[in-house]
Amino acid sequence: MIKLYNTLTKKIEEFKPINDKEIRLYTCGPTVYWFAHIGNLKTYIFEDILRRVLEYNGYKVIHVMNLTDVGHLTSDEDSGEDKLEKGAARENKTVLDIVEFYTKHFIEDINKLNIEFPTNLIKATETIPEQIELIKILEEKGYTYRISDGIYFDTSKLKTYGRLWGDKEKTDFKSRIEENKEKKSPADFALWKFSPKDTKRQMEWASPWGIGFPGWHTECVSIGLKYLGIPFDIHCGGIDHISVHHTNEIAQAEAAYGSILANYWMHGEFLVVKDNKMGKSEGNLVTLKDVKNPLSYRYLCLTAHYKSKLNFTKESLEGANISLNKLRERINELDLNSQDKNPKKKEEYQKQFLEYINNDLDMPKALALTWDLMKDDDLSGNEKYELIQSFDKVFGLSLRQEKQDIPEEIISLVNQRENYRKEKNFEKSDELRKLIEEKGYSIKDEGDSFSIKKEY
Ligand code: AMP
Ligand code: ZN
């Protein structure tokens, strides 16, 4: 039995899939106008763990993710500039160039983090006709109104509006100040925005309401419907999507199709820096380029539950890096030719692991269990290795035993450094140590001798 926390019911529930073999999962993807920061990546790692846990339980997962390449305004609440058009102006490029560039970087990032590639990665602009179709249905059913800058969803017409909200979102909503005086309510949101009369947008389409572009909340409903059908099983995103984006996705699906968009809604908590959410407007961004070993960041994310805030510091990342390297070292030392010692105990570990991961993805406990089993003398090296290989299907940390073949180039640098060290030319020897480290290897001096190791 898999138990998952459902934001819709505010409870941990037994997960009951619509189809008993195949699970349909939708995760909101990036707005591709800038590099993903490691906060965004924390959310994608949580979603990857969810997908891997479902697969570990024997399900096939159809995973759809969108790429927002139009319509996401600088404020999530339909005001400000289109982030993509703004990004293009910033870099003096076309929107298409910006989309291509940052999509490529996003894919590189998720590959570096061992995040499984979505079954379908769909750009918002690939479903413009479907989005227009959805808005037409909403219009026919009387859920829309027109103001000077676009067609809006009238939230007062939908009795169930805001069903994803908890107390916090309700309070936030009450304190919202609406800048657009033409809107009937601050909660109402743009379905179709008109292109401004005085400037030419790069991304715009003809529609029954005039030339313009779809609002950000419409794309995920149309992509979900097209690629997964509704309702689908699970919809995920970061915690900031509860109050506006996901609430508005739910509203459109209910109004247009009389159905909940997804049965389970899951949200990952923020990565924070000194109690502030990591974010572009907060000015505290760290990207994966700043992280020497991407999998150590993945390890760090596994040390906290996805529903807990994770405080990011250089030290916490370094700590995760040390732990991961230590784990790899221990794995490398395991004797794979050893005889099985205790199949019953091995099975108990396997059972315990499944219990932890199926309990709302309790990865900190699953990780602690891994360290316990590595220290357990009742198990043989081979038994430990088999367990690690099994657990790593979920961890995704590439925990394999690797023979360390040190390249010629590194050996030569190490020898040069050793000569400097013997000559007591520590300045030169330190320079070479740095160079060797930059190339991904570390040297440990042990009296007169030393050892070289590849860092992961
Ligand atoms: P965006 O590209 O802004 O749509 O964000 C992509 C994903 O990252 C969304 O699921 C957000 O909820 C999530 N996200 C944004 N900031 C953070 C953060 N500091 N920590 C964790 N997730 C975040
Ligand atoms: Zn979405």
Tab-separated table of C-alpha atoms and ligand atoms in Angstrom:
chain	number	residue	atom	x	y	z
A	1	MET	CA	0.000	0.000	0.000
A	2	ILE	CA	1.326	3.442	-0.941
A	3	LYS	CA	0.336	6.374	1.266
A	4	LEU	CA	0.567	9.908	-0.071
A	5	TYR	CA	-0.314	13.320	1.321
A	6	ASN	CA	-3.070	14.858	-0.790
A	7	THR	CA	-3.276	18.663	-0.658
A	8	LEU	CA	-6.868	18.386	-1.864
A	9	THR	CA	-8.030	16.575	1.277
A	10	LYS	CA	-5.182	17.738	3.562
A	11	LYS	CA	-4.685	14.131	4.597
A	12	ILE	CA	-2.300	11.256	4.076
A	13	GLU	CA	-4.356	8.855	2.003
A	14	GLU	CA	-4.023	5.376	0.630
A	15	PHE	CA	-3.144	5.868	-3.017
A	16	LYS	CA	-5.760	4.283	-5.268
A	17	PRO	CA	-4.790	4.557	-8.927
A	18	ILE	CA	-7.429	4.891	-11.639
A	19	ASN	CA	-5.864	2.029	-13.572
A	20	ASP	CA	-4.171	-0.715	-11.567
A	21	LYS	CA	-1.087	-0.987	-13.811
A	22	GLU	CA	-0.514	2.406	-15.279
A	23	ILE	CA	-0.290	5.735	-13.460
A	24	ARG	CA	-0.808	9.081	-15.101
A	25	LEU	CA	1.290	11.822	-13.538
A	26	TYR	CA	1.466	15.501	-14.436
A	27	THR	CA	4.139	17.823	-13.099
A	28	CYS	CA	4.283	21.545	-13.837
A	29	GLY	CA	7.513	22.269	-15.650
A	30	PRO	CA	9.779	25.290	-15.905
A	31	THR	CA	9.183	28.654	-17.479
A	32	VAL	CA	12.095	28.579	-19.882
A	33	TYR	CA	13.237	32.200	-19.733
A	34	TRP	CA	16.126	31.704	-17.314
A	35	PHE	CA	18.263	28.963	-15.764
A	36	ALA	CA	16.435	26.728	-13.318
A	37	HIS	CA	17.685	27.435	-9.789
A	38	ILE	CA	18.363	24.629	-7.354
A	39	GLY	CA	15.054	25.449	-5.574
A	40	ASN	CA	13.169	24.591	-8.758
A	41	LEU	CA	15.343	21.504	-9.021
A	42	LYS	CA	14.389	20.428	-5.476
A	43	THR	CA	10.795	20.225	-6.696
A	44	TYR	CA	11.759	18.218	-9.791
A	45	ILE	CA	13.814	15.864	-7.600
A	46	PHE	CA	10.809	15.303	-5.302
A	47	GLU	CA	8.632	14.552	-8.345
A	48	ASP	CA	11.290	12.188	-9.696
A	49	ILE	CA	11.365	10.341	-6.373
A	50	LEU	CA	7.577	10.032	-6.516
A	51	ARG	CA	7.768	8.615	-10.037
A	52	ARG	CA	10.535	6.181	-9.056
A	53	VAL	CA	8.594	5.026	-5.975
A	54	LEU	CA	5.546	4.301	-8.136
A	55	GLU	CA	7.765	2.404	-10.599
A	56	TYR	CA	9.427	0.537	-7.725
A	57	ASN	CA	5.968	-0.662	-6.746
A	58	GLY	CA	5.568	-2.140	-10.226
A	59	TYR	CA	3.516	0.566	-11.927
A	60	LYS	CA	4.179	1.971	-15.348
A	61	VAL	CA	4.142	5.760	-15.071
A	62	ILE	CA	3.084	8.028	-17.902
A	63	HIS	CA	4.648	11.305	-16.901
A	64	VAL	CA	3.763	14.539	-18.644
A	65	MET	CA	5.541	17.829	-18.021
A	66	ASN	CA	4.927	21.183	-19.684
A	67	LEU	CA	7.469	23.787	-20.674
A	68	THR	CA	6.009	27.262	-20.278
A	69	ASP	CA	7.117	29.197	-23.344
A	70	VAL	CA	4.339	31.794	-23.352
A	71	GLY	CA	1.853	33.488	-21.041
A	72	HIS	CA	3.626	33.369	-17.659
A	73	LEU	CA	3.654	36.970	-16.507
A	74	THR	CA	6.113	38.448	-14.041
A	75	SER	CA	3.357	38.324	-11.459
A	76	ASP	CA	1.616	34.950	-11.153
A	77	GLU	CA	-1.616	36.931	-10.990
A	78	ASP	CA	-1.844	38.126	-14.604
A	79	SER	CA	-0.076	41.432	-14.338
A	80	GLY	CA	3.354	42.527	-15.484
A	81	GLU	CA	5.237	41.463	-18.551
A	82	ASP	CA	5.416	38.070	-20.228
A	83	LYS	CA	8.581	36.476	-18.787
A	84	LEU	CA	9.543	35.063	-22.169
A	85	GLU	CA	9.208	38.328	-24.083
A	86	LYS	CA	11.083	40.071	-21.277
A	87	GLY	CA	13.862	37.436	-21.401
A	88	ALA	CA	14.181	37.896	-25.171
A	89	ALA	CA	14.479	41.690	-24.822
A	90	ARG	CA	17.064	41.255	-22.020
A	91	GLU	CA	19.278	39.081	-24.186
A	92	ASN	CA	18.485	40.727	-27.489
A	93	LYS	CA	17.320	37.424	-28.918
A	94	THR	CA	14.066	36.013	-30.255
A	95	VAL	CA	11.685	34.247	-27.888
A	96	LEU	CA	12.334	31.048	-29.844
A	97	ASP	CA	16.094	31.370	-29.220
A	98	ILE	CA	15.478	31.947	-25.515
A	99	VAL	CA	13.188	28.921	-25.316
A	100	GLU	CA	15.676	26.713	-27.124
A	101	PHE	CA	18.619	27.873	-25.019
A	102	TYR	CA	16.999	27.489	-21.597
A	103	THR	CA	15.226	24.262	-22.518
A	104	LYS	CA	18.589	22.758	-23.452
A	105	HIS	CA	19.994	23.867	-20.090
A	106	PHE	CA	17.004	22.495	-18.234
A	107	ILE	CA	17.433	19.097	-19.913
A	108	GLU	CA	21.160	19.108	-19.079
A	109	ASP	CA	20.321	19.885	-15.435
A	110	ILE	CA	17.797	17.111	-15.074
A	111	ASN	CA	20.187	14.653	-16.729
A	112	LYS	CA	22.967	15.628	-14.318
A	113	LEU	CA	20.602	15.001	-11.412
A	114	ASN	CA	19.528	11.569	-12.728
A	115	ILE	CA	15.933	12.817	-13.033
A	116	GLU	CA	14.043	10.438	-15.302
A	117	PHE	CA	12.964	12.123	-18.521
A	118	PRO	CA	9.212	12.751	-18.790
A	119	THR	CA	7.286	10.527	-21.173
A	120	ASN	CA	6.052	13.708	-22.845
A	121	LEU	CA	7.652	17.131	-22.438
A	122	ILE	CA	5.223	19.542	-24.072
A	123	LYS	CA	5.599	23.229	-24.826
A	124	ALA	CA	2.591	25.427	-24.068
A	125	THR	CA	2.740	26.764	-27.631
A	126	GLU	CA	2.184	23.235	-28.980
A	127	THR	CA	-1.381	23.262	-27.676
A	128	ILE	CA	-2.714	26.724	-28.600
A	129	PRO	CA	-5.739	25.302	-30.541
A	130	GLU	CA	-6.632	23.079	-27.557
A	131	GLN	CA	-6.384	26.035	-25.178
A	132	ILE	CA	-8.622	28.149	-27.412
A	133	GLU	CA	-11.067	25.225	-27.476
A	134	LEU	CA	-11.099	25.075	-23.664
A	135	ILE	CA	-11.738	28.822	-23.361
A	136	LYS	CA	-14.590	28.489	-25.884
A	137	ILE	CA	-16.217	25.821	-23.704
A	138	LEU	CA	-15.840	28.034	-20.628
A	139	GLU	CA	-17.386	30.905	-22.549
A	140	GLU	CA	-20.325	28.778	-23.729
A	141	LYS	CA	-20.933	27.682	-20.140
A	142	GLY	CA	-20.980	31.282	-18.926
A	143	TYR	CA	-17.747	31.321	-16.913
A	144	THR	CA	-15.980	34.146	-18.746
A	145	TYR	CA	-16.130	37.905	-19.119
A	146	ARG	CA	-14.258	40.392	-21.226
A	147	ILE	CA	-12.334	43.451	-20.026
A	148	SER	CA	-9.989	45.743	-21.920
A	149	ASP	CA	-6.896	43.508	-21.700
A	150	GLY	CA	-8.424	40.067	-22.092
A	151	ILE	CA	-10.951	37.341	-21.369
A	152	TYR	CA	-11.170	36.387	-17.706
A	153	PHE	CA	-12.515	33.469	-15.688
A	154	ASP	CA	-15.332	34.545	-13.379
A	155	THR	CA	-14.534	32.692	-10.167
A	156	SER	CA	-17.807	33.769	-8.512
A	157	LYS	CA	-19.635	31.438	-10.919
A	158	LEU	CA	-17.884	28.337	-9.576
A	159	LYS	CA	-19.136	27.293	-6.150
A	160	THR	CA	-16.139	25.033	-5.526
A	161	TYR	CA	-13.492	27.646	-6.352
A	162	GLY	CA	-10.520	27.474	-3.984
A	163	ARG	CA	-11.040	23.872	-2.911
A	164	LEU	CA	-7.275	23.316	-2.781
A	165	TRP	CA	-6.813	26.091	-0.266
A	166	GLY	CA	-6.006	25.580	3.365
A	167	ASP	CA	-6.185	28.268	6.047
A	168	LYS	CA	-3.001	29.946	4.853
A	169	GLU	CA	-4.221	30.318	1.269
A	170	LYS	CA	-7.599	31.621	2.486
A	171	THR	CA	-5.851	34.272	4.584
A	172	ASP	CA	-3.500	35.172	1.729
A	173	PHE	CA	-6.473	35.555	-0.570
A	174	LYS	CA	-8.236	37.961	1.790
A	175	SER	CA	-5.145	40.192	1.866
A	176	ARG	CA	-4.705	40.281	-1.917
A	177	ILE	CA	-4.783	43.759	-3.418
A	178	GLU	CA	-5.961	43.857	-6.986
A	179	GLU	CA	-4.276	46.327	-9.307
A	180	ASN	CA	-6.545	45.619	-12.256
A	181	LYS	CA	-9.684	47.590	-11.338
A	182	GLU	CA	-11.677	46.101	-14.214
A	183	LYS	CA	-11.587	42.589	-12.745
A	184	LYS	CA	-14.728	41.622	-10.827
A	185	SER	CA	-12.747	39.828	-8.147
A	186	PRO	CA	-9.004	39.544	-7.336
A	187	ALA	CA	-9.297	35.771	-7.775
A	188	ASP	CA	-10.481	36.051	-11.391
A	189	PHE	CA	-7.744	35.109	-13.819
A	190	ALA	CA	-6.855	35.676	-17.462
A	191	LEU	CA	-7.719	32.962	-19.951
A	192	TRP	CA	-6.759	34.949	-23.031
A	193	LYS	CA	-4.765	38.176	-23.005
A	194	PHE	CA	-4.927	40.601	-25.910
A	195	SER	CA	-1.694	41.711	-27.542
A	196	PRO	CA	-1.014	45.317	-26.537
A	197	LYS	CA	-1.961	47.800	-29.258
A	198	ASP	CA	1.246	49.827	-29.082
A	199	THR	CA	3.876	47.035	-29.102
A	200	LYS	CA	4.332	44.005	-31.304
A	201	ARG	CA	4.604	40.736	-29.417
A	202	GLN	CA	6.747	37.936	-30.828
A	203	MET	CA	4.304	35.263	-29.675
A	204	GLU	CA	0.665	35.880	-30.562
A	205	TRP	CA	-2.171	34.015	-32.203
A	206	ALA	CA	-5.563	34.769	-33.737
A	207	SER	CA	-8.553	33.697	-31.636
A	208	PRO	CA	-12.307	34.278	-31.558
A	209	TRP	CA	-11.632	37.120	-29.073
A	210	GLY	CA	-8.820	38.864	-30.933
A	211	ILE	CA	-5.074	38.483	-31.406
A	212	GLY	CA	-3.271	37.570	-28.229
A	213	PHE	CA	-1.967	34.702	-26.143
A	214	PRO	CA	-3.304	32.261	-23.533
A	215	GLY	CA	-3.047	32.859	-19.783
A	216	TRP	CA	-0.553	30.728	-17.894
A	217	HIS	CA	-3.105	28.587	-16.024
A	218	THR	CA	-4.780	27.268	-19.160
A	219	GLU	CA	-1.838	25.391	-20.678
A	220	CYS	CA	-1.580	22.676	-18.009
A	221	VAL	CA	-5.286	21.836	-18.244
A	222	SER	CA	-5.149	21.457	-22.035
A	223	ILE	CA	-1.882	19.498	-21.989
A	224	GLY	CA	-3.181	17.259	-19.173
A	225	LEU	CA	-6.409	16.595	-21.034
A	226	LYS	CA	-4.651	15.889	-24.334
A	227	TYR	CA	-1.894	13.608	-23.078
A	228	LEU	CA	-3.406	11.994	-19.977
A	229	GLY	CA	-7.175	12.444	-20.161
A	230	ILE	CA	-9.069	13.686	-17.114
A	231	PRO	CA	-9.150	12.906	-14.346
A	232	PHE	CA	-5.581	11.678	-14.216
A	233	ASP	CA	-3.965	10.302	-11.063
A	234	ILE	CA	-1.475	12.786	-9.627
A	235	HIS	CA	-0.632	16.409	-10.225
A	236	CYS	CA	2.462	17.948	-8.624
A	237	GLY	CA	4.347	21.186	-8.259
A	238	GLY	CA	5.982	23.408	-5.699
A	239	ILE	CA	4.046	24.683	-2.715
A	240	ASP	CA	3.610	28.133	-4.301
A	241	HIS	CA	1.333	26.592	-6.924
A	242	ILE	CA	-1.394	25.776	-4.399
A	243	SER	CA	-2.916	29.205	-4.009
A	244	VAL	CA	-3.114	30.388	-7.615
A	245	HIS	CA	-1.863	28.171	-10.437
A	246	HIS	CA	-3.243	24.804	-9.361
A	247	THR	CA	-6.388	26.369	-7.917
A	248	ASN	CA	-7.047	27.915	-11.314
A	249	GLU	CA	-6.262	24.716	-13.182
A	250	ILE	CA	-8.815	22.883	-11.025
A	251	ALA	CA	-11.398	25.628	-11.593
A	252	GLN	CA	-11.132	25.448	-15.392
A	253	ALA	CA	-11.396	21.650	-15.511
A	254	GLU	CA	-14.403	21.612	-13.191
A	255	ALA	CA	-16.176	24.403	-15.032
A	256	ALA	CA	-15.482	23.028	-18.526
A	257	TYR	CA	-15.646	19.272	-18.019
A	258	GLY	CA	-17.391	18.818	-14.675
A	259	SER	CA	-14.441	16.795	-13.374
A	260	ILE	CA	-11.585	17.191	-10.967
A	261	LEU	CA	-8.405	17.498	-13.044
A	262	ALA	CA	-6.453	14.984	-10.937
A	263	ASN	CA	-7.302	12.835	-7.928
A	264	TYR	CA	-4.152	13.547	-5.909
A	265	TRP	CA	-2.365	16.883	-5.617
A	266	MET	CA	1.129	16.860	-4.170
A	267	HIS	CA	3.366	19.816	-3.392
A	268	GLY	CA	7.026	20.082	-2.488
A	269	GLU	CA	8.163	22.615	0.107
A	270	PHE	CA	10.657	25.336	-0.679
A	271	LEU	CA	14.387	25.375	-0.676
A	272	VAL	CA	15.224	28.314	1.567
A	273	VAL	CA	18.293	30.448	2.206
A	274	LYS	CA	18.348	32.052	5.652
A	275	ASP	CA	14.583	31.572	5.973
A	276	ASN	CA	13.858	33.140	2.573
A	277	LYS	CA	12.522	31.129	-0.336
A	278	MET	CA	15.123	30.739	-3.048
A	279	GLY	CA	13.796	32.723	-5.997
A	280	LYS	CA	14.732	35.118	-8.741
A	281	SER	CA	13.067	38.119	-7.160
A	282	GLU	CA	14.646	37.280	-3.786
A	283	GLY	CA	18.075	37.631	-5.427
A	284	ASN	CA	19.509	34.536	-3.727
A	285	LEU	CA	19.765	32.154	-6.662
A	286	VAL	CA	22.113	29.227	-6.881
A	287	THR	CA	22.113	27.229	-10.103
A	288	LEU	CA	23.490	23.781	-10.773
A	289	LYS	CA	26.517	25.345	-12.447
A	290	ASP	CA	27.571	26.457	-8.956
A	291	VAL	CA	27.379	22.891	-7.629
A	292	LYS	CA	30.545	20.858	-8.183
A	293	ASN	CA	28.873	17.509	-7.846
A	294	PRO	CA	25.184	17.584	-8.893
A	295	LEU	CA	24.415	14.228	-7.290
A	296	SER	CA	25.524	15.570	-3.919
A	297	TYR	CA	22.688	18.086	-4.267
A	298	ARG	CA	20.313	15.227	-5.023
A	299	TYR	CA	21.624	13.491	-1.881
A	300	LEU	CA	21.043	16.675	0.133
A	301	CYS	CA	17.422	16.807	-1.074
A	302	LEU	CA	16.909	13.207	0.044
A	303	THR	CA	17.961	14.082	3.583
A	304	ALA	CA	14.794	16.171	4.084
A	305	HIS	CA	11.185	15.118	3.606
A	306	TYR	CA	9.665	16.720	0.503
A	307	LYS	CA	7.076	18.481	2.684
A	308	SER	CA	9.768	20.086	4.838
A	309	LYS	CA	11.643	23.238	4.020
A	310	LEU	CA	15.254	22.550	3.171
A	311	ASN	CA	17.749	25.152	4.319
A	312	PHE	CA	20.537	25.551	1.825
A	313	THR	CA	24.040	26.476	2.924
A	314	LYS	CA	27.460	25.795	1.432
A	315	GLU	CA	28.162	23.665	4.494
A	316	SER	CA	25.044	21.531	4.082
A	317	LEU	CA	25.978	20.848	0.452
A	318	GLU	CA	29.542	20.028	1.420
A	319	GLY	CA	28.219	17.715	4.163
A	320	ALA	CA	26.053	15.908	1.613
A	321	ASN	CA	29.033	15.615	-0.717
A	322	ILE	CA	31.172	14.073	2.040
A	323	SER	CA	28.395	11.610	2.963
A	324	LEU	CA	27.837	10.563	-0.633
A	325	ASN	CA	31.556	10.049	-1.222
A	326	LYS	CA	31.831	8.061	1.997
A	327	LEU	CA	28.907	5.878	0.933
A	328	ARG	CA	30.536	5.286	-2.454
A	329	GLU	CA	33.825	4.388	-0.765
A	330	ARG	CA	32.089	1.836	1.451
A	331	ILE	CA	30.272	0.409	-1.578
A	332	ASN	CA	33.567	0.116	-3.443
A	333	GLU	CA	34.995	-1.868	-0.551
A	334	LEU	CA	32.206	-4.463	-0.514
A	335	ASP	CA	33.306	-8.008	-1.336
A	336	LEU	CA	30.986	-9.056	-4.138
A	337	ASN	CA	32.255	-12.644	-4.113
A	338	SER	CA	31.139	-13.247	-0.541
A	339	GLN	CA	28.620	-15.954	0.301
A	340	ASP	CA	25.132	-14.917	1.422
A	341	LYS	CA	25.004	-14.782	5.226
A	342	ASN	CA	21.497	-13.880	6.258
A	343	PRO	CA	18.755	-13.911	3.581
A	344	LYS	CA	16.065	-13.358	6.221
A	345	LYS	CA	17.651	-10.154	7.482
A	346	LYS	CA	18.203	-8.994	3.918
A	347	GLU	CA	14.506	-9.463	3.279
A	348	GLU	CA	13.671	-7.477	6.417
A	349	TYR	CA	15.744	-4.558	5.135
A	350	GLN	CA	13.980	-4.763	1.805
A	351	LYS	CA	10.597	-4.747	3.529
A	352	GLN	CA	11.523	-1.848	5.771
A	353	PHE	CA	12.737	0.170	2.799
A	354	LEU	CA	9.451	-0.351	0.992
A	355	GLU	CA	7.540	0.666	4.102
A	356	TYR	CA	9.493	3.919	4.391
A	357	ILE	CA	9.247	4.964	0.765
A	358	ASN	CA	5.576	4.029	0.591
A	359	ASN	CA	4.886	6.129	3.653
A	360	ASP	CA	4.554	9.427	1.795
A	361	LEU	CA	8.078	9.119	0.381
A	362	ASP	CA	10.030	9.087	3.621
A	363	MET	CA	13.437	9.366	2.029
A	364	PRO	CA	15.347	10.528	5.145
A	365	LYS	CA	14.416	7.239	6.830
A	366	ALA	CA	15.226	5.226	3.702
A	367	LEU	CA	18.643	6.883	3.595
A	368	ALA	CA	19.274	6.221	7.298
A	369	LEU	CA	18.347	2.572	6.711
A	370	THR	CA	20.961	2.401	3.965
A	371	TRP	CA	23.667	3.543	6.377
A	372	ASP	CA	22.443	1.019	8.967
A	373	LEU	CA	22.686	-1.860	6.543
A	374	MET	CA	26.164	-0.806	5.409
A	375	LYS	CA	27.298	-1.160	9.039
A	376	ASP	CA	25.444	-4.422	9.664
A	377	ASP	CA	27.895	-7.312	10.159
A	378	ASP	CA	25.078	-9.862	9.807
A	379	LEU	CA	25.011	-9.211	6.064
A	380	SER	CA	27.631	-10.247	3.529
A	381	GLY	CA	29.173	-7.758	1.094
A	382	ASN	CA	27.171	-9.265	-1.706
A	383	GLU	CA	23.896	-9.041	0.200
A	384	LYS	CA	24.589	-5.389	0.994
A	385	TYR	CA	25.392	-4.652	-2.622
A	386	GLU	CA	22.185	-6.235	-3.866
A	387	LEU	CA	20.155	-4.177	-1.409
A	388	ILE	CA	21.964	-0.988	-2.425
A	389	GLN	CA	21.321	-1.702	-6.117
A	390	SER	CA	17.650	-2.196	-5.356
A	391	PHE	CA	17.342	0.964	-3.207
A	392	ASP	CA	19.203	3.035	-5.753
A	393	LYS	CA	16.374	2.506	-8.242
A	394	VAL	CA	14.588	5.028	-6.031
A	395	PHE	CA	17.520	7.121	-4.763
A	396	GLY	CA	18.931	7.618	-8.267
A	397	LEU	CA	22.405	8.324	-6.876
A	398	SER	CA	24.363	6.027	-9.226
A	399	LEU	CA	25.547	3.871	-6.313
A	400	ARG	CA	27.584	1.341	-8.287
A	401	GLN	CA	30.854	-0.307	-7.454
A	402	GLU	CA	33.389	1.324	-9.734
A	403	LYS	CA	36.907	0.344	-10.443
A	404	GLN	CA	38.951	3.497	-10.241
A	405	ASP	CA	40.906	3.852	-13.456
A	406	ILE	CA	42.939	7.007	-13.046
A	407	PRO	CA	43.701	8.627	-16.442
A	408	GLU	CA	47.332	9.117	-17.558
A	409	GLU	CA	46.961	12.907	-17.465
A	410	ILE	CA	46.024	12.835	-13.767
A	411	ILE	CA	48.820	10.397	-12.901
A	412	SER	CA	51.318	12.684	-14.594
A	413	LEU	CA	50.027	15.743	-12.661
A	414	VAL	CA	50.144	13.768	-9.431
A	415	ASN	CA	53.757	12.761	-10.089
A	416	GLN	CA	54.763	16.343	-10.831
A	417	ARG	CA	53.059	17.441	-7.617
A	418	GLU	CA	54.877	14.726	-5.694
A	419	ASN	CA	58.223	16.004	-6.980
A	420	TYR	CA	57.381	19.546	-5.853
A	421	ARG	CA	56.332	18.214	-2.501
A	422	LYS	CA	59.647	16.410	-2.054
A	423	GLU	CA	61.437	19.639	-2.960
A	424	LYS	CA	59.271	21.350	-0.337
A	425	ASN	CA	57.932	23.716	-3.029
A	426	PHE	CA	54.502	23.838	-1.429
A	427	GLU	CA	53.244	26.737	-3.501
A	428	LYS	CA	53.652	24.746	-6.732
A	429	SER	CA	52.423	21.523	-5.190
A	430	ASP	CA	49.270	23.274	-3.929
A	431	GLU	CA	48.670	24.741	-7.367
A	432	LEU	CA	48.791	21.278	-8.868
A	433	ARG	CA	46.534	19.877	-6.170
A	434	LYS	CA	43.965	22.503	-7.099
A	435	LEU	CA	44.260	21.661	-10.776
A	436	ILE	CA	43.836	17.946	-10.049
A	437	GLU	CA	40.754	18.711	-7.937
A	438	GLU	CA	39.284	20.851	-10.695
A	439	LYS	CA	39.611	17.836	-12.973
A	440	GLY	CA	37.484	15.823	-10.534
A	441	TYR	CA	40.109	13.923	-8.486
A	442	SER	CA	41.288	14.270	-4.928
A	443	ILE	CA	44.627	13.450	-3.365
A	444	LYS	CA	45.012	12.365	0.205
A	445	ASP	CA	48.493	12.586	1.670
A	446	GLU	CA	49.297	9.786	4.097
A	447	GLY	CA	52.760	10.355	5.568
A	448	ASP	CA	55.245	9.616	2.792
A	449	SER	CA	52.646	8.100	0.527
A	450	PHE	CA	49.359	9.327	-0.907
A	451	SER	CA	46.167	8.082	-2.569
A	452	ILE	CA	44.155	9.447	-5.524
A	453	LYS	CA	40.413	9.161	-5.795
A	454	LYS	CA	37.786	10.188	-8.323
A	455	GLU	CA	35.191	12.530	-6.795
A	456	TYR	CA	31.540	12.151	-7.790
B	1	AMP	P1	8.629	28.165	-12.274
B	1	AMP	O1	9.663	27.959	-13.374
B	1	AMP	O2	8.747	29.465	-11.584
B	1	AMP	O3	7.231	27.874	-12.756
B	1	AMP	O4	8.959	27.082	-11.138
B	1	AMP	C1	9.177	25.736	-11.428
B	1	AMP	C2	8.895	24.863	-10.214
B	1	AMP	O5	9.782	25.178	-9.125
B	1	AMP	C3	7.490	25.043	-9.655
B	1	AMP	O6	6.961	23.763	-9.325
B	1	AMP	C4	7.695	25.895	-8.415
B	1	AMP	O7	6.687	25.680	-7.457
B	1	AMP	C5	9.037	25.382	-7.916
B	1	AMP	N1	9.796	26.311	-7.064
B	1	AMP	C6	9.999	27.632	-7.223
B	1	AMP	N2	10.790	28.141	-6.237
B	1	AMP	C7	11.125	27.099	-5.435
B	1	AMP	C8	11.933	26.940	-4.231
B	1	AMP	N3	12.583	27.964	-3.674
B	1	AMP	N4	12.023	25.701	-3.691
B	1	AMP	C9	11.389	24.646	-4.249
B	1	AMP	N5	10.626	24.723	-5.361
B	1	AMP	C10	10.488	25.926	-5.953
B	2	ZN	ZN	0.858	23.911	-14.281
